[in-house]
Coordinates of C-alpha atoms in Angstrom, one line a residue:
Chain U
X142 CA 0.0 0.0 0.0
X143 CA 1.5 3.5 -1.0
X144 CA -0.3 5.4 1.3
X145 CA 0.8 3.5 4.6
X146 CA 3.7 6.1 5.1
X147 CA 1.3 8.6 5.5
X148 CA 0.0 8.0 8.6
X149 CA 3.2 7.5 9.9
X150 CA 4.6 11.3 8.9
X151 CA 1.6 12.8 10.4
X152 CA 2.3 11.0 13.5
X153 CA 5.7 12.7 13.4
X154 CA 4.4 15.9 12.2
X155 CA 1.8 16.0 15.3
X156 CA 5.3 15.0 17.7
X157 CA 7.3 17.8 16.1
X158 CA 4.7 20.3 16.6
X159 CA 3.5 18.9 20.0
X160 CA 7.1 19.3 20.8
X161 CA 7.1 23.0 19.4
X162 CA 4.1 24.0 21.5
X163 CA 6.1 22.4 25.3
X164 CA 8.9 25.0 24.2
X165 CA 6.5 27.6 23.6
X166 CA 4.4 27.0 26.7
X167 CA 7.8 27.3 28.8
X168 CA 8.8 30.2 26.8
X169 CA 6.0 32.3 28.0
X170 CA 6.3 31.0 32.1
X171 CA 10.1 31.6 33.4
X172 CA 9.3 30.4 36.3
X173 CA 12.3 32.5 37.2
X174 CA 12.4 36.7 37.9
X175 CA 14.8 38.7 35.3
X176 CA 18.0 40.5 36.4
X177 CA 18.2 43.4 38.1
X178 CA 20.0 46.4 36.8
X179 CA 20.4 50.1 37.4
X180 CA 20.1 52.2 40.7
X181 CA 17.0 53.8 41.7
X182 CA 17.5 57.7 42.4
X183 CA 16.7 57.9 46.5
X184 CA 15.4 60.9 47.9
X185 CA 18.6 63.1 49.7
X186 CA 19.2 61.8 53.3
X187 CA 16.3 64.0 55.5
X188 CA 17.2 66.3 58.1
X189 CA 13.5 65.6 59.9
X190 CA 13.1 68.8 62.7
X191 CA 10.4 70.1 64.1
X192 CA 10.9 72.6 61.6
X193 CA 9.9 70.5 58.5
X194 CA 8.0 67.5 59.9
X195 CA 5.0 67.7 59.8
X196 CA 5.1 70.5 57.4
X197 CA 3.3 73.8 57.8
X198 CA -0.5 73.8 58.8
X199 CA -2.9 74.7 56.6
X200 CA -5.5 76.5 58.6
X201 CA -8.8 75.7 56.9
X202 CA -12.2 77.2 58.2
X203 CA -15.0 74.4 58.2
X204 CA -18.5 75.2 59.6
X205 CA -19.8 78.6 60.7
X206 CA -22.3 78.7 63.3
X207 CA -24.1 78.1 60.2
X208 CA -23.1 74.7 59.5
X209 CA -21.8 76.7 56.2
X210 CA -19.1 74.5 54.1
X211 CA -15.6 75.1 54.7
X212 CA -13.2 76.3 52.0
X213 CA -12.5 72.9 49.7
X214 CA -9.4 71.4 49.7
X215 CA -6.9 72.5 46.8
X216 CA -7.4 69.5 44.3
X217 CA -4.3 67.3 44.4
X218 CA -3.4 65.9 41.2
X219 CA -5.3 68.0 38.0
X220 CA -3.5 65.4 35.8
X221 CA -4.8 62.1 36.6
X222 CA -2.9 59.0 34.7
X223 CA -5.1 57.5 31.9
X224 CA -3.2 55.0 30.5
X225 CA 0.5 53.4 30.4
X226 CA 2.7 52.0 27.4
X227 CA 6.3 50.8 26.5
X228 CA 6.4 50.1 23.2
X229 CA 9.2 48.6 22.4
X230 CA 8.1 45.5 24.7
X231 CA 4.3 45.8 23.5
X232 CA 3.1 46.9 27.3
X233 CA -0.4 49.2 26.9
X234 CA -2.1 49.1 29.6
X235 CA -5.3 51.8 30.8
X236 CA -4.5 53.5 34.1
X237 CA -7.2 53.7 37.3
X238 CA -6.6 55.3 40.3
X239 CA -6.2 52.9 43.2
X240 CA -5.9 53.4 46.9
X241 CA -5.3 50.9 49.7
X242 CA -7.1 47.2 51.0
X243 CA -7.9 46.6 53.9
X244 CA -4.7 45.1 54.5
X245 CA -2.7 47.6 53.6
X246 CA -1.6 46.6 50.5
X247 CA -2.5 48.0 47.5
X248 CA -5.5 47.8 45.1
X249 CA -4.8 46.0 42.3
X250 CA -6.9 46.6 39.0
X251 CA -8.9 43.2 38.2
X252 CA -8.7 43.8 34.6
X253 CA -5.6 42.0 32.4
X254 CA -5.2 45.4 30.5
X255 CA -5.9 47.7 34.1
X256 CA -3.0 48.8 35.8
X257 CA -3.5 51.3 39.2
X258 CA -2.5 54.3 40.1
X259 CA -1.6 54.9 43.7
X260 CA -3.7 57.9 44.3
X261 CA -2.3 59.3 47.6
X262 CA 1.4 59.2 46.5
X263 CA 2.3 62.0 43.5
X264 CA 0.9 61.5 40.2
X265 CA 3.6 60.9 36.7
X266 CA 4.6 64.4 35.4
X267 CA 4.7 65.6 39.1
X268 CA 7.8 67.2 39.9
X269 CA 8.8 65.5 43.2
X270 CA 8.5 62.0 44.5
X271 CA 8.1 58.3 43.5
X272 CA 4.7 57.9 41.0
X273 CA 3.9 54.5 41.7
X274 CA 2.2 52.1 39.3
X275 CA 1.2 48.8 40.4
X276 CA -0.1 45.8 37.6
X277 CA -1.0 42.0 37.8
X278 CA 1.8 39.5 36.3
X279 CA -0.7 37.0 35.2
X280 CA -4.8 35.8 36.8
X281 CA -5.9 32.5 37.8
X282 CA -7.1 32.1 34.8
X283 CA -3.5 31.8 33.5
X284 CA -3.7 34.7 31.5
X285 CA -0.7 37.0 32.2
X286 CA -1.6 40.7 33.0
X287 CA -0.1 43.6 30.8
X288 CA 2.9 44.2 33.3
X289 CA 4.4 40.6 33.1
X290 CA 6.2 42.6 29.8
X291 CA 8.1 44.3 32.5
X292 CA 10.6 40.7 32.6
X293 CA 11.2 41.9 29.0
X294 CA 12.5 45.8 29.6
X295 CA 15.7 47.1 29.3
X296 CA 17.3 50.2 30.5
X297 CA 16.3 52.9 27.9
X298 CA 13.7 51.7 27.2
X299 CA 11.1 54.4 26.3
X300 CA 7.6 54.6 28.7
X301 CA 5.0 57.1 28.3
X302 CA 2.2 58.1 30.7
X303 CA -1.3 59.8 29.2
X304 CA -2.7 62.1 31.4
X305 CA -6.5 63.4 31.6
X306 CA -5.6 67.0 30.8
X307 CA -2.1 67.1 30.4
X308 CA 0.3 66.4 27.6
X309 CA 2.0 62.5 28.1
X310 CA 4.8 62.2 30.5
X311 CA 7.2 60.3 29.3
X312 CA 10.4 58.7 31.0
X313 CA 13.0 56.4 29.9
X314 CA 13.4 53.2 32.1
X315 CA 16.8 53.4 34.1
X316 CA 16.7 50.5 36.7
X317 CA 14.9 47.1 38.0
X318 CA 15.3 45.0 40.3
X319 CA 13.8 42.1 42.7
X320 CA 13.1 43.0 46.0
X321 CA 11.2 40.5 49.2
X322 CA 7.6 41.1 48.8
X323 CA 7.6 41.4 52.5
X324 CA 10.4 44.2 52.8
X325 CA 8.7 46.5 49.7
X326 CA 10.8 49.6 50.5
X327 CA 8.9 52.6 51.7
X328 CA 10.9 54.8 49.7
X329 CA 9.2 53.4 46.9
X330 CA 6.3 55.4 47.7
X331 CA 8.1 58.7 49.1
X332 CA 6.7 61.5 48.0
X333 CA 9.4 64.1 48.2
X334 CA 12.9 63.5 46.4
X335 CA 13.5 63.4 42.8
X336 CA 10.8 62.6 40.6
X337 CA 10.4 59.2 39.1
X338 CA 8.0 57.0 38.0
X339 CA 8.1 53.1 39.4
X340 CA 6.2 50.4 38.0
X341 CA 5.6 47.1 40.8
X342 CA 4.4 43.7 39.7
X343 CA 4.7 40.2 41.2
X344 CA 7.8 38.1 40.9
X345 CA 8.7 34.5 41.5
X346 CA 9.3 32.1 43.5
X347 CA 5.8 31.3 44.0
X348 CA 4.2 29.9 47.4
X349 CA 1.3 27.9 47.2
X350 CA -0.1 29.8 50.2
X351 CA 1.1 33.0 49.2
X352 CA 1.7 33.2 46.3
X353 CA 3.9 35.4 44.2
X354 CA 6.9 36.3 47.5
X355 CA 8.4 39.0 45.4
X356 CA 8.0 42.5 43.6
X357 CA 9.7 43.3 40.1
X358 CA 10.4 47.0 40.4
X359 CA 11.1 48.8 37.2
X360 CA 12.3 52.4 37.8
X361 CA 12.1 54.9 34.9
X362 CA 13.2 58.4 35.1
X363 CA 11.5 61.5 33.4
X364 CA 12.9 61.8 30.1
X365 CA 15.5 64.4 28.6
X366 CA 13.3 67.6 26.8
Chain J
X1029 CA 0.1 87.7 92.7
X1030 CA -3.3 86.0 93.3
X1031 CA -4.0 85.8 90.1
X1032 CA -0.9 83.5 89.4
X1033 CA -1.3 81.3 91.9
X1034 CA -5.1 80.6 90.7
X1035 CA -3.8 79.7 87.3
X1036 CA -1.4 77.4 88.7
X1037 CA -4.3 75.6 90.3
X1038 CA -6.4 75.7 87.4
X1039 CA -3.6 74.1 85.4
X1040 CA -3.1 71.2 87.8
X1041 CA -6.8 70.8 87.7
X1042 CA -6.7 70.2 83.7
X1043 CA -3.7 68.7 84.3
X1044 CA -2.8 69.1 80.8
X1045 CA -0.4 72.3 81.1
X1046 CA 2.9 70.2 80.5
X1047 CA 3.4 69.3 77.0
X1048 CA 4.5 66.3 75.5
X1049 CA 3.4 63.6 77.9
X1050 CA 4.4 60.9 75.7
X1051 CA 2.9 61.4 72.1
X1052 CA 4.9 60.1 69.7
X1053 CA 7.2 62.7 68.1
X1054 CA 8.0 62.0 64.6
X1055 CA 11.3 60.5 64.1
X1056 CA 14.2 63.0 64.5
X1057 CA 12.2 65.7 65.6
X1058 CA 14.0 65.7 69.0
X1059 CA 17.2 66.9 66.9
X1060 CA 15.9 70.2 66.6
X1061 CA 15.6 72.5 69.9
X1062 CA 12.6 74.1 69.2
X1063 CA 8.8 72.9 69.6
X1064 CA 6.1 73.9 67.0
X1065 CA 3.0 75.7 68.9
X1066 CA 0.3 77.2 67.3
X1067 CA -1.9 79.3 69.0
X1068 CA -6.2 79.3 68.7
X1069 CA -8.3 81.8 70.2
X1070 CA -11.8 80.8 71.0
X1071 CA -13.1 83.0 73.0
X1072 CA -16.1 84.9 71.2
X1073 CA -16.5 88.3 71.3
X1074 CA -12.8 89.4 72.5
X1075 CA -10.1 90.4 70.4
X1076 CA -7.0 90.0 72.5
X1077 CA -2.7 90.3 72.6
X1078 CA -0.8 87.1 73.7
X1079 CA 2.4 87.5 75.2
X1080 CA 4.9 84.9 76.2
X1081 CA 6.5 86.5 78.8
X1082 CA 7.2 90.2 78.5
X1083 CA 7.1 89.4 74.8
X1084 CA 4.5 90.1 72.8
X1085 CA 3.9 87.1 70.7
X1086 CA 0.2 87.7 68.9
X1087 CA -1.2 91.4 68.4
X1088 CA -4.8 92.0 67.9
X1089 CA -5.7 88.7 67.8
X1090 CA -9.8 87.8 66.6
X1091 CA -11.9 84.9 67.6
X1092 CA -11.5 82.3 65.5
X1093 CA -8.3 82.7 64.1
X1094 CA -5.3 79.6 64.6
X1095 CA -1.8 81.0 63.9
X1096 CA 0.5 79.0 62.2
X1097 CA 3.1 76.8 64.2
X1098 CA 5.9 78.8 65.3
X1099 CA 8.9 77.4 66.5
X1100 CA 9.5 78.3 69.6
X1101 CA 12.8 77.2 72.1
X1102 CA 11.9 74.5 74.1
X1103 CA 11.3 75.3 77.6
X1104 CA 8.9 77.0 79.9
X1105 CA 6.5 79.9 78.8
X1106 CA 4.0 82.0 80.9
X1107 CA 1.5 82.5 78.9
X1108 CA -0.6 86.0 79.2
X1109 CA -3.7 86.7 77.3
X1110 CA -4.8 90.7 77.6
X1111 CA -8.2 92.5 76.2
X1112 CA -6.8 94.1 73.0
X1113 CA -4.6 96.9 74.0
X1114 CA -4.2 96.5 78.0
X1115 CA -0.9 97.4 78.8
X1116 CA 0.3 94.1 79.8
X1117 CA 2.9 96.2 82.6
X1118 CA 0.0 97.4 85.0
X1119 CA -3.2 95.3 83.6
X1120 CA -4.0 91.9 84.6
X1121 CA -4.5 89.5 82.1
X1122 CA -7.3 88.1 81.0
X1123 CA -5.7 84.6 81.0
X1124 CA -2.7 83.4 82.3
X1125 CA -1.3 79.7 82.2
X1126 CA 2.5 78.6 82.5
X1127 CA 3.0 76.0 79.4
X1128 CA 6.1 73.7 79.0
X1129 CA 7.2 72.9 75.4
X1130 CA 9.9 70.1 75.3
X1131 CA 12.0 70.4 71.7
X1132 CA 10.3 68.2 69.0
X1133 CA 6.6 69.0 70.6
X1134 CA 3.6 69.9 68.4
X1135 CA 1.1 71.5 70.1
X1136 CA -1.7 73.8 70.2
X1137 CA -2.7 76.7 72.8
X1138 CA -5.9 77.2 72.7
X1139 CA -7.7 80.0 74.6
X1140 CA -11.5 79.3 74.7
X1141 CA -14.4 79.3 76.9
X1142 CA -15.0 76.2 79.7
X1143 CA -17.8 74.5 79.9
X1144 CA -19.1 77.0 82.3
X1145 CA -18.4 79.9 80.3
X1146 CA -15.1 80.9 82.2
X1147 CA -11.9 82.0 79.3
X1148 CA -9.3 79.6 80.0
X1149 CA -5.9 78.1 78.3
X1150 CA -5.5 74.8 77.4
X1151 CA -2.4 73.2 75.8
X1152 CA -2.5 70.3 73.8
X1153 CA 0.1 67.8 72.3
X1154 CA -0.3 67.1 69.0
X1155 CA -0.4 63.5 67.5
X1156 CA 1.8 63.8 64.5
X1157 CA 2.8 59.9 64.2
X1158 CA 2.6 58.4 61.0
X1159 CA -1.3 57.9 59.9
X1160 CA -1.4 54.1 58.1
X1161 CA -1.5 54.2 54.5
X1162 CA -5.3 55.7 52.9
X1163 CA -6.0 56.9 56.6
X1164 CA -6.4 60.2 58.2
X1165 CA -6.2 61.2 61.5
X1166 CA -9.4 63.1 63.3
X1167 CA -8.8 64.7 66.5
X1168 CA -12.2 66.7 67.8
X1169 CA -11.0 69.3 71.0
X1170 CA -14.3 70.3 73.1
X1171 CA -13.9 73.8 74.1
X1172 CA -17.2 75.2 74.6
X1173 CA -18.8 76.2 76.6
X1174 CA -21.6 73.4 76.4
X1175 CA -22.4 70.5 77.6
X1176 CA -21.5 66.8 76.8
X1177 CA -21.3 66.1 73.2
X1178 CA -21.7 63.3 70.5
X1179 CA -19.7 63.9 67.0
X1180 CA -21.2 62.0 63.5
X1181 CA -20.0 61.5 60.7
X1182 CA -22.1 60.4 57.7
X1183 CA -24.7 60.5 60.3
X1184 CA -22.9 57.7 62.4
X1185 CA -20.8 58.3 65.6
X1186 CA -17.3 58.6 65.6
X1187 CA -16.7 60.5 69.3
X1188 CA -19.4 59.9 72.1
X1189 CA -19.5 61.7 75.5
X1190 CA -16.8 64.4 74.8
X1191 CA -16.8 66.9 77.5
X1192 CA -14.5 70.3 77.9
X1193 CA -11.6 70.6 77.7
X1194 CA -11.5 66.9 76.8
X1195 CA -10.3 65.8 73.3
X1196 CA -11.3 62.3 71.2
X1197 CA -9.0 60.8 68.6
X1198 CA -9.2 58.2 65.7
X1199 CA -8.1 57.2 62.4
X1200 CA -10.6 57.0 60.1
X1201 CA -10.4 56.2 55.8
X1202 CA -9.6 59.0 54.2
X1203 CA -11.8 61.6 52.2
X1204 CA -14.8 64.0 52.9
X1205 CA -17.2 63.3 55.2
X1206 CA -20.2 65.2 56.6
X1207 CA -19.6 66.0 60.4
X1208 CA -22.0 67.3 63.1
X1209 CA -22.1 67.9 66.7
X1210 CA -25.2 67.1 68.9
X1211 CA -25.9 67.0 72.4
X1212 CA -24.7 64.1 74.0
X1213 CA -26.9 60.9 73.4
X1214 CA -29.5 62.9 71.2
X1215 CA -30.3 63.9 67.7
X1216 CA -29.9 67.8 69.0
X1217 CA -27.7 68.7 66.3
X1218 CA -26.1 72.1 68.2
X1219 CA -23.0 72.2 64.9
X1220 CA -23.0 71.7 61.2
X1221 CA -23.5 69.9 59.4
X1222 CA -20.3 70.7 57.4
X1223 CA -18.0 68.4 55.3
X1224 CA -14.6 68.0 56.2
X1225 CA -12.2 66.8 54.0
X1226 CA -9.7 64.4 55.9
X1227 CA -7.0 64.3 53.2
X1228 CA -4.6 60.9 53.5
X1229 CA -1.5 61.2 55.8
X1230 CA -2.9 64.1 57.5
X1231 CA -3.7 64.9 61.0
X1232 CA -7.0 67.1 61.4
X1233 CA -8.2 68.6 64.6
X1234 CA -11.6 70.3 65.1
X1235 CA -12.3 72.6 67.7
X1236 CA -15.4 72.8 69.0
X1237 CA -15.3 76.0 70.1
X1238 CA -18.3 79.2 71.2
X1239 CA -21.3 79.2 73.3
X1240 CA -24.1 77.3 73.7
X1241 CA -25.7 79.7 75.5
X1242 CA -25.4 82.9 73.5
X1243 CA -25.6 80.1 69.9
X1244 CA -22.5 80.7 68.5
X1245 CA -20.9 77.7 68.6
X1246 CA -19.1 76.9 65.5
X1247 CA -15.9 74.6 64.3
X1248 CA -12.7 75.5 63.4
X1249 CA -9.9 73.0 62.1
X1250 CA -6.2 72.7 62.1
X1251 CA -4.8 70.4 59.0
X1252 CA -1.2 69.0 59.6
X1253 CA 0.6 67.3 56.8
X1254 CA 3.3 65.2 56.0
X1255 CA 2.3 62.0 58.3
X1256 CA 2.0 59.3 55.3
X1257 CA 3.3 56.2 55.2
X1258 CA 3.8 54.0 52.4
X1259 CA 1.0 50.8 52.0
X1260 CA 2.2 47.2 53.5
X1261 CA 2.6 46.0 49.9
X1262 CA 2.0 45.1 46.3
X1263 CA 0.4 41.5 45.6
X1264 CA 0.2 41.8 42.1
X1265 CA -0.5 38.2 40.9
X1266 CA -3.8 36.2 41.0
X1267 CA -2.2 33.5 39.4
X1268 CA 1.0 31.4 38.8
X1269 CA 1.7 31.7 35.0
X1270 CA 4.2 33.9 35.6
X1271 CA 6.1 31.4 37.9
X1272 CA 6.3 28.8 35.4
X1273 CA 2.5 27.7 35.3
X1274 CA 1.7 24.8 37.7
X1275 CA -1.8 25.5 38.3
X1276 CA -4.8 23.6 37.4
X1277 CA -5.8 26.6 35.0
X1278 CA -2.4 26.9 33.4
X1279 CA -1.8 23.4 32.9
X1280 CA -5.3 23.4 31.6
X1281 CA -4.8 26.3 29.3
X1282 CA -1.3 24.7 28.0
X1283 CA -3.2 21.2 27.4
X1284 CA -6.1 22.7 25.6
X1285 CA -3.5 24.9 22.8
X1286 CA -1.0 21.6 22.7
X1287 CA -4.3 19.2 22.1
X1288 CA -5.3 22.0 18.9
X1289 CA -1.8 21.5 17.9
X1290 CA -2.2 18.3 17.7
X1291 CA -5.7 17.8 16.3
X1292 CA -4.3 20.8 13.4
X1293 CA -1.4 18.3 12.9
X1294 CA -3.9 15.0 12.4
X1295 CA -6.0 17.1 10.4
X1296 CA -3.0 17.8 7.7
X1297 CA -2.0 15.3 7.7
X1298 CA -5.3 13.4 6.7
X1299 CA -5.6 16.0 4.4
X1300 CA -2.6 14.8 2.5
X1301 CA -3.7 11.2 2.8
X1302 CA -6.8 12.4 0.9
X1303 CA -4.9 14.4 -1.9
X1304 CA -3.1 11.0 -2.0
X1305 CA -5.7 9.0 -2.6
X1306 CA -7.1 10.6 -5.1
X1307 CA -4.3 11.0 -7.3
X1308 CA -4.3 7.3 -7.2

């Protein structure tokens, strides 16, 4: 029979690609967090007195015997972040503001292409302090979130910042590293210092229990002109 | 003289005349010699001249007004309120009250009414510890002269029972809530309501401050910044595909595109079988 070999080469043709689609699957999961590189810029050593910490009062008039509103609040951030991209590693992700859990710990956007904004800290195109981003890596439904293209950045690496009404701020990546989910430095989150904008998702190794036990920070810092 | 000596029993009866009795001072803050006070005036109706001292340290000062903190040397001030230009070297002053500030102190001196209607000075410490991350602090000060009160916010109570010169503290989510004062245990609203914005990492304190009596009690509120702290964390996976994929769901996902491979590849490959055949 001429056609008997046929069977056979599909056989192998199914093995092959089989074979191709194990490599691609491991490919796309490390398993493993990417190098760090760069330093982050720190905020200068602080001289905390009683002149300077806390700052200044603002003396803000509430109710009159009236029951009358009180002056509002100056609003904080005009410029609120609207969406995120890097494009040479494909990463375009929309941007909500986020606050804090009950645990503390950050809100993170449910959404693969979500990423949160952490709304008390200062806002990308600020001129002081740490802009903090925060993204899944991946969901239990296996699909990986928009900041898992963080393992793929490199220093120089070009990431711009949409704003509501404001032009884009756009920074060039300078630094990343792994840090101990548990010892997530607070200076990440200052919000004095030289302006920079940090993006934080979830690195391995992976507990069970707990999940992802570190953070990939990628530090980017605002662009030249 | 008498007049000192009743002040020195007045303080040791509010026993809240020496100043930082243990509330945390930021960290550093005792580097510096000097203590931040700020100074309110709640006495309606009086426009007065503080002096510290011999030294004149507030002119013309109106009801209702807070000054900003001042640094002052730590150490031990007599504090002399007079009726807007007495001459503090023959007068007597309207208030007088001997106030310790230790270096690294926040506080507030606040001359208002007791609950009897009496003026009287009353310093208070402060709390400018970190606030946890998406808090604010609220601090409410009774010094009116009224009676027992309850604070709400958003129509629910935060501070029950707050009598003069007493002060309530708590750290509550941050943003703007709707505040008013009532008579203690009742719906008697006597303040507000007005919204306060409590904006995160701050430290807000709400004097409650006028008459009862003669209805003009009102609120006045002191805003000090810079008391964030950074959240506990970032968990930002909900899965493990990142960590090389050994979940149910991943393995499921990597099955289900390695079985299409598969079926793709048996498909071609009968295809070819059939453009074999026919050629036969």
């Amino acid at each position: 029979m001429r056609n008997r070999p046929l069977p056979a080469r599909a056989v192998l043709a199914a093995a092959v690609l089989c074979a191709a689609a194990a490599l691609l699957v491991v490919l796309l999961a490390p398993g493993s967090a990417p190098d760090d590189f760069g330093a982050r810029p720190t905020a200068p050593p602080a001289a905390p007195g009683p002149e300077d910490r806390p700052r200044a009062a603002e003396d803000a008039e509430a109710a009159g015997p009236d029951g009358s509103p009180g002056t509002p609040a100056p609003e904080r951030s005009p410029a609120a972040p609207t969406a995120v991209t890097v494009p040479r590693i494909g990463l375009d992700a929309t941007v909500e503001p986020v606050g804090v859990q009950a645990d503390g710990t950050v809100e993170i956007p449910e959404a693969p292409q979500a990423a949160g904004w952490y709304r008390f800290g200062t806002a990308p195109g600020a001129s002081d302090g740490s802009a903090v981003l925060v993204g899944h890596v991946d969901f239990e439904t296996g699909e990986l979130g928009e900041f898992a293209a963080l393992y793929d950045v490199r220093r120089g690496d070009t990431v711009r910042v949409d704003r509501g009404d404001a032009p884009a701020a756009r920074y060039e990546v300078t630094a990343r590293a792994v840090v101990d989910q548990d010892e997530l430095p607070r200076e990440l989150f200052r919000r004095d210092g030289p302006h920079v904008l940090t993006l934080i998702t979830c690195a391995p190794p992976y507990d069970e229990e707990d999940g992802y036990r570190n953070n990939l920070v990628v530090t980017a810092e605002p662009a030249e002109g | 003289m008498s007049h000192i000596r009743k002040s020195t029993a007045l303080a040791a009866t509010l026993g809240t005349c020496v100043l930082g009795l243990g509330v945390a001072a930021p960290a550093g803050a005792a580097e510096g010699d000097d203590a931040m006070v700020s100074v309110f005036h709640g006495v309606p109706g009086l426009t007065v001249d503080v002096y510290a001292g011999d030294e004149e340290l507030i002119p013309d000062f109106e009801p209702g007004t807070l000054t900003d903190p001042m640094p002052l040397p730590a150490g031990s001030y007599d504090i002399k309120v007079f009726p807007d230009g007495a001459d503090p070297a023959s007068d007597d002053p309207a208030i007088e009250k001997t106030v310790e500030v230790a270096a690294g102190d926040n506080a507030t001196i606040a001359a208002h009414l007791s609950e009897d209607g009496e003026p009287e000075l009353t310093a208070y410490a402060n709390d400018t510890s970190d606030v946890p991350a998406g808090q604010s602090r609220l601090t409410v000060r009774h010094v009116a002269a009224a009676p027992a009160v309850d604070v709400r916010a958003g129509g629910q109570p935060v501070f029950e029972g707050l009598t003069n010169p007493n002060e309530d503290t708590a750290e509550v989510d941050a943003g703007t809530v709707s505040a008013d004062v009532t008579l203690a245990g009742t719906d008697d609203v006597v303040i507000g309501p007005a919204d306060l914005t409590l904006e995160e990492g701050t430290s807000n304190v709400v004097y409650a401050w006028g008459s009862a009596e003669e209805e003009n009690l009102a609120l006045k509120v002191q805003t000090l910044s810079g008391m964030h702290s950074a959240p506990s964390g970032v968990e930002a996976g909900a899965g493990d595909t990142q960590a090389g994929g050994n979940s149910a769901a991943a393995w499921l996902a990597g099955s289900a595109g390695a079985a299409a491979l598969v079926a793709g590849a048996l498909a071609l490959g009968n295809r070819r079988r059939a453009a074999t055949v026919t050629r036969d």
